[in-house]
PDB file of C-alpha atoms in Angstrom:
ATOM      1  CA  UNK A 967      39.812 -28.097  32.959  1.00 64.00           C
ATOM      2  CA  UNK A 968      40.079 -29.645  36.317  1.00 76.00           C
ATOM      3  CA  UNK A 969      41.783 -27.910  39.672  1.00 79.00           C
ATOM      4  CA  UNK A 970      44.866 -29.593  41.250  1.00 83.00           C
ATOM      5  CA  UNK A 971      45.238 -30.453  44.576  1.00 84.00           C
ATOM      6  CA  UNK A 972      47.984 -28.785  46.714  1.00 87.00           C
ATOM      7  CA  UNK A 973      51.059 -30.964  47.239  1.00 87.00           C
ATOM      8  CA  UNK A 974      52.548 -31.408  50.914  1.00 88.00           C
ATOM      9  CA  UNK A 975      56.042 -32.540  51.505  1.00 85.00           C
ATOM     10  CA  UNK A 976      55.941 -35.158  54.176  1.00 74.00           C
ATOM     11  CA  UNK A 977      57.951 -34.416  57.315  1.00 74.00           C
ATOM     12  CA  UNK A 978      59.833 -37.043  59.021  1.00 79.00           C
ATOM     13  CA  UNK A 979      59.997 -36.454  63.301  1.00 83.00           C
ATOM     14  CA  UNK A 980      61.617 -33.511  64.612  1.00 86.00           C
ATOM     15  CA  UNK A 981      63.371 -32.649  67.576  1.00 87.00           C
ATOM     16  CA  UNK A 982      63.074 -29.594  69.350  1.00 87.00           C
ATOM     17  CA  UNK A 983      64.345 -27.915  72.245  1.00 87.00           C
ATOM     18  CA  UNK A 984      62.629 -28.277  75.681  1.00 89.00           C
ATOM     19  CA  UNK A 985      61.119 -24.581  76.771  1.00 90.00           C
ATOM     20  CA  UNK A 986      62.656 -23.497  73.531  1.00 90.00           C
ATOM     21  CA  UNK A 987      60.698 -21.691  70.848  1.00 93.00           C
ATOM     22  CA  UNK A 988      60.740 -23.869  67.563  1.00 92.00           C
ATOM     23  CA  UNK A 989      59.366 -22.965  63.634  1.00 93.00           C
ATOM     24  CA  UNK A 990      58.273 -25.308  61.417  1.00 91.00           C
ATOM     25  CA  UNK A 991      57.572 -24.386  58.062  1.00 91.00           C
ATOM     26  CA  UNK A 992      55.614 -26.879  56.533  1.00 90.00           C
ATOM     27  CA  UNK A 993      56.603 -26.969  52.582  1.00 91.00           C
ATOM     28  CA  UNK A 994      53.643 -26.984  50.382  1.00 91.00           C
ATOM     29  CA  UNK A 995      53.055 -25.345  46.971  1.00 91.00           C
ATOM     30  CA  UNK A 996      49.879 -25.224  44.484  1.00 89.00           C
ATOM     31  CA  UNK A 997      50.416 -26.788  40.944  1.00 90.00           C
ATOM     32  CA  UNK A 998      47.661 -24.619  40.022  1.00 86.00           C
ATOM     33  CA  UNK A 999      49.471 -21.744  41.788  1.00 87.00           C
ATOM     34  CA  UNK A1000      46.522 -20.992  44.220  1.00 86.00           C
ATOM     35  CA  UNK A1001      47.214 -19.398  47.258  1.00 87.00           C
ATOM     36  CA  UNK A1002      47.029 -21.524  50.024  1.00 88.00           C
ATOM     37  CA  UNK A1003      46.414 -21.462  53.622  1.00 89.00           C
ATOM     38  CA  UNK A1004      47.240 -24.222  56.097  1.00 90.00           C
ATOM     39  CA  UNK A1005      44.796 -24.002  59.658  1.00 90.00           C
ATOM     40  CA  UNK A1006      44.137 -27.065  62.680  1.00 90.00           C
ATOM     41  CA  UNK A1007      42.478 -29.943  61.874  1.00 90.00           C
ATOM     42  CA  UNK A1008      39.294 -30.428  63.692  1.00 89.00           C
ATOM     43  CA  UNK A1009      36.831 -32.171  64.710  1.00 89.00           C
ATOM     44  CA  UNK A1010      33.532 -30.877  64.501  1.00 87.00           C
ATOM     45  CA  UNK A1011      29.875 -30.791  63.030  1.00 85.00           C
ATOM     46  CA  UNK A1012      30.182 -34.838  62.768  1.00 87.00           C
ATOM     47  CA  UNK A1013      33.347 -34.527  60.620  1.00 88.00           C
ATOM     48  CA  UNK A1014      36.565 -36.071  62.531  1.00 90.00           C
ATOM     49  CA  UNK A1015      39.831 -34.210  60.392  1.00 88.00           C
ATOM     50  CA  UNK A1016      42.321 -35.689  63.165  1.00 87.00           C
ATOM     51  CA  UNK A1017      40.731 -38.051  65.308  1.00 86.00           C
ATOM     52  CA  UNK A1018      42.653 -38.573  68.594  1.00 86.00           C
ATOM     53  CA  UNK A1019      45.443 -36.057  67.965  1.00 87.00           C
ATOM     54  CA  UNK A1020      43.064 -32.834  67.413  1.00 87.00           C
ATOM     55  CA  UNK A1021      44.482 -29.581  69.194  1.00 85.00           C
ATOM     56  CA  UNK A1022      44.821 -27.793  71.152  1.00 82.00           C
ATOM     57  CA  UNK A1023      44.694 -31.092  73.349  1.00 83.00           C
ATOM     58  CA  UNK A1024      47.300 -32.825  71.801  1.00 86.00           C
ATOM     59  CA  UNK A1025      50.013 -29.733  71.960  1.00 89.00           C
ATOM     60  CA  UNK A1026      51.803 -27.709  74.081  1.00 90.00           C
ATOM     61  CA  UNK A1027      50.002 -24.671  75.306  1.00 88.00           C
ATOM     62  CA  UNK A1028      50.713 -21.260  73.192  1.00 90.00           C
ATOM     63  CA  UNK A1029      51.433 -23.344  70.137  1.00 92.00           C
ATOM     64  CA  UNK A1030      50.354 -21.413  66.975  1.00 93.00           C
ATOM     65  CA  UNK A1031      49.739 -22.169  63.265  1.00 92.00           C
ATOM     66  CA  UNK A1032      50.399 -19.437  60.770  1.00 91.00           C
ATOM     67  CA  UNK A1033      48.209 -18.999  57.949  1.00 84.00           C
ATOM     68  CA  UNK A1034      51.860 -19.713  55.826  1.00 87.00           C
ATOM     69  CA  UNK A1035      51.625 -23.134  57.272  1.00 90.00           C
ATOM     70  CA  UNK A1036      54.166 -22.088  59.951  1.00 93.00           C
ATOM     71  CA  UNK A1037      54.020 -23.701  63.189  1.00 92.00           C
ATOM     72  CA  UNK A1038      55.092 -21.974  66.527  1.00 93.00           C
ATOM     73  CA  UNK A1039      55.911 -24.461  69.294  1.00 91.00           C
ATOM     74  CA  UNK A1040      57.471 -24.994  72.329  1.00 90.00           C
ATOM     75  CA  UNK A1041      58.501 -27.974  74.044  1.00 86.00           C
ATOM     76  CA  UNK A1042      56.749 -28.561  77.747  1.00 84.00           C
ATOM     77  CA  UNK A1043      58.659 -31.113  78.611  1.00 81.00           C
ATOM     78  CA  UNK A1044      61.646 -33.404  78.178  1.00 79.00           C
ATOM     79  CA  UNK A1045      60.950 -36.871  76.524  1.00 75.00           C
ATOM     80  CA  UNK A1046      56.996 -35.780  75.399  1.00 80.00           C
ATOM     81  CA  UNK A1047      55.856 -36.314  71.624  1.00 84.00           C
ATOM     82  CA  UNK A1048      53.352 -34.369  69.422  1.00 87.00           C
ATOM     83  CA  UNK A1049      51.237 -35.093  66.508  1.00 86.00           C
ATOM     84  CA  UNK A1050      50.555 -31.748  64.687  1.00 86.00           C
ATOM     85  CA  UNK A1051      47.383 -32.361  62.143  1.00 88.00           C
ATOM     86  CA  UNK A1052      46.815 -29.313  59.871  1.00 88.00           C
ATOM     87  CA  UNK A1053      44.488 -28.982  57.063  1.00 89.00           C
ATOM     88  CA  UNK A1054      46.053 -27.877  53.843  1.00 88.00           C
ATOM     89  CA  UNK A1055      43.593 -25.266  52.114  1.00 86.00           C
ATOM     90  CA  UNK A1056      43.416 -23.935  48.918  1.00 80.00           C
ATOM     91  CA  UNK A1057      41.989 -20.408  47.793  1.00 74.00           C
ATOM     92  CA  UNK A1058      40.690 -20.519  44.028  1.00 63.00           C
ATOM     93  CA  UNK A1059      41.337 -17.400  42.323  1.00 55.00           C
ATOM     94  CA  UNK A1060      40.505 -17.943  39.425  1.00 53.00           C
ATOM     95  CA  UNK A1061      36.970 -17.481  38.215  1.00 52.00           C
ATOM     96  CA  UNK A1062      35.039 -19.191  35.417  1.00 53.00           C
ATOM     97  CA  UNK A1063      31.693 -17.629  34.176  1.00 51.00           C
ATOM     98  CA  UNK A1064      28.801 -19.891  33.064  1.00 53.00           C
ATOM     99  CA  UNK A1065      26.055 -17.999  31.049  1.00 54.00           C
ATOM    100  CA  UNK A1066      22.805 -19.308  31.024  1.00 56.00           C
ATOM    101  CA  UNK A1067      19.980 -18.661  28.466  1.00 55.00           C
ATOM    102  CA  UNK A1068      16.472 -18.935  29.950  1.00 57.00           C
ATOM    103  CA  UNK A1069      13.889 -19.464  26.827  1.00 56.00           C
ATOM    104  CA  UNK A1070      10.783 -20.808  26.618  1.00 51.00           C
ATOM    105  CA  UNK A1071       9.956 -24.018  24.912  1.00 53.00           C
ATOM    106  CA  UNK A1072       6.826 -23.628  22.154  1.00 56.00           C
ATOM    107  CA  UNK A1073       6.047 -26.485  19.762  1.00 55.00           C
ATOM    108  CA  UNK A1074       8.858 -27.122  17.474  1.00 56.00           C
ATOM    109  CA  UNK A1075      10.709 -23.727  18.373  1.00 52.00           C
ATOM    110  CA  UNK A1076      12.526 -22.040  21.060  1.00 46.00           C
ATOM    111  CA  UNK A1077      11.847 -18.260  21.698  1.00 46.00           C
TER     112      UNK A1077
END
């Protein structure tokens, strides 16, 4: 048995008010119905998530991610554009056991 990825539904652009609070919800779901958890891409320990659009550079200030894959923005200024990158995470809660049986090896026989 193998575990799923979560599925994202791709957003076209949106428009939002200048000096206006906006929500996104970003739709995702689990096949595997894990909980999931959307946070900022980043880049860091030699691992680029978002290369040139990682925040909080590339958004307004006071812009927030929820851990429901909400995002809380608000437009600085008229005519500007943002890329939002966001990591898409997945919480496993389901556990699988694996026993182990230590024995010793003597001959022709295990003990």
């Amino acid at each position: 048995m193998f575990n799923n990825a979560p599925v994202v539904a791709v957003m076209s652009q949106i428009n939002i008010q200048q000096n206006h609070k906006t929500l996104i919800t970003v739709s995702v779901s689990d096949p595997d119905g894990d909980t999931i958890r959307c946070r900022w891409a980043n880049s860091s320990n030699g691992v680029d998530e978002c290369g040139s659009i990682c925040p909080p550079g590339s958004l307004p200030v006071n812009t927030a991610i929820y851990s429901n894959c909400t995002v809380e923005i608000i437009g600085a200024s008229a005519a500007s554009g943002y890329a939002i990158a966001l990591m898409i995470c997945y919480i496993l809660i389901k556990q699988n056991q694996i026993i182990i049986f230590v024995f010793t090896y003597l001959g022709r026989r295990f003990h």
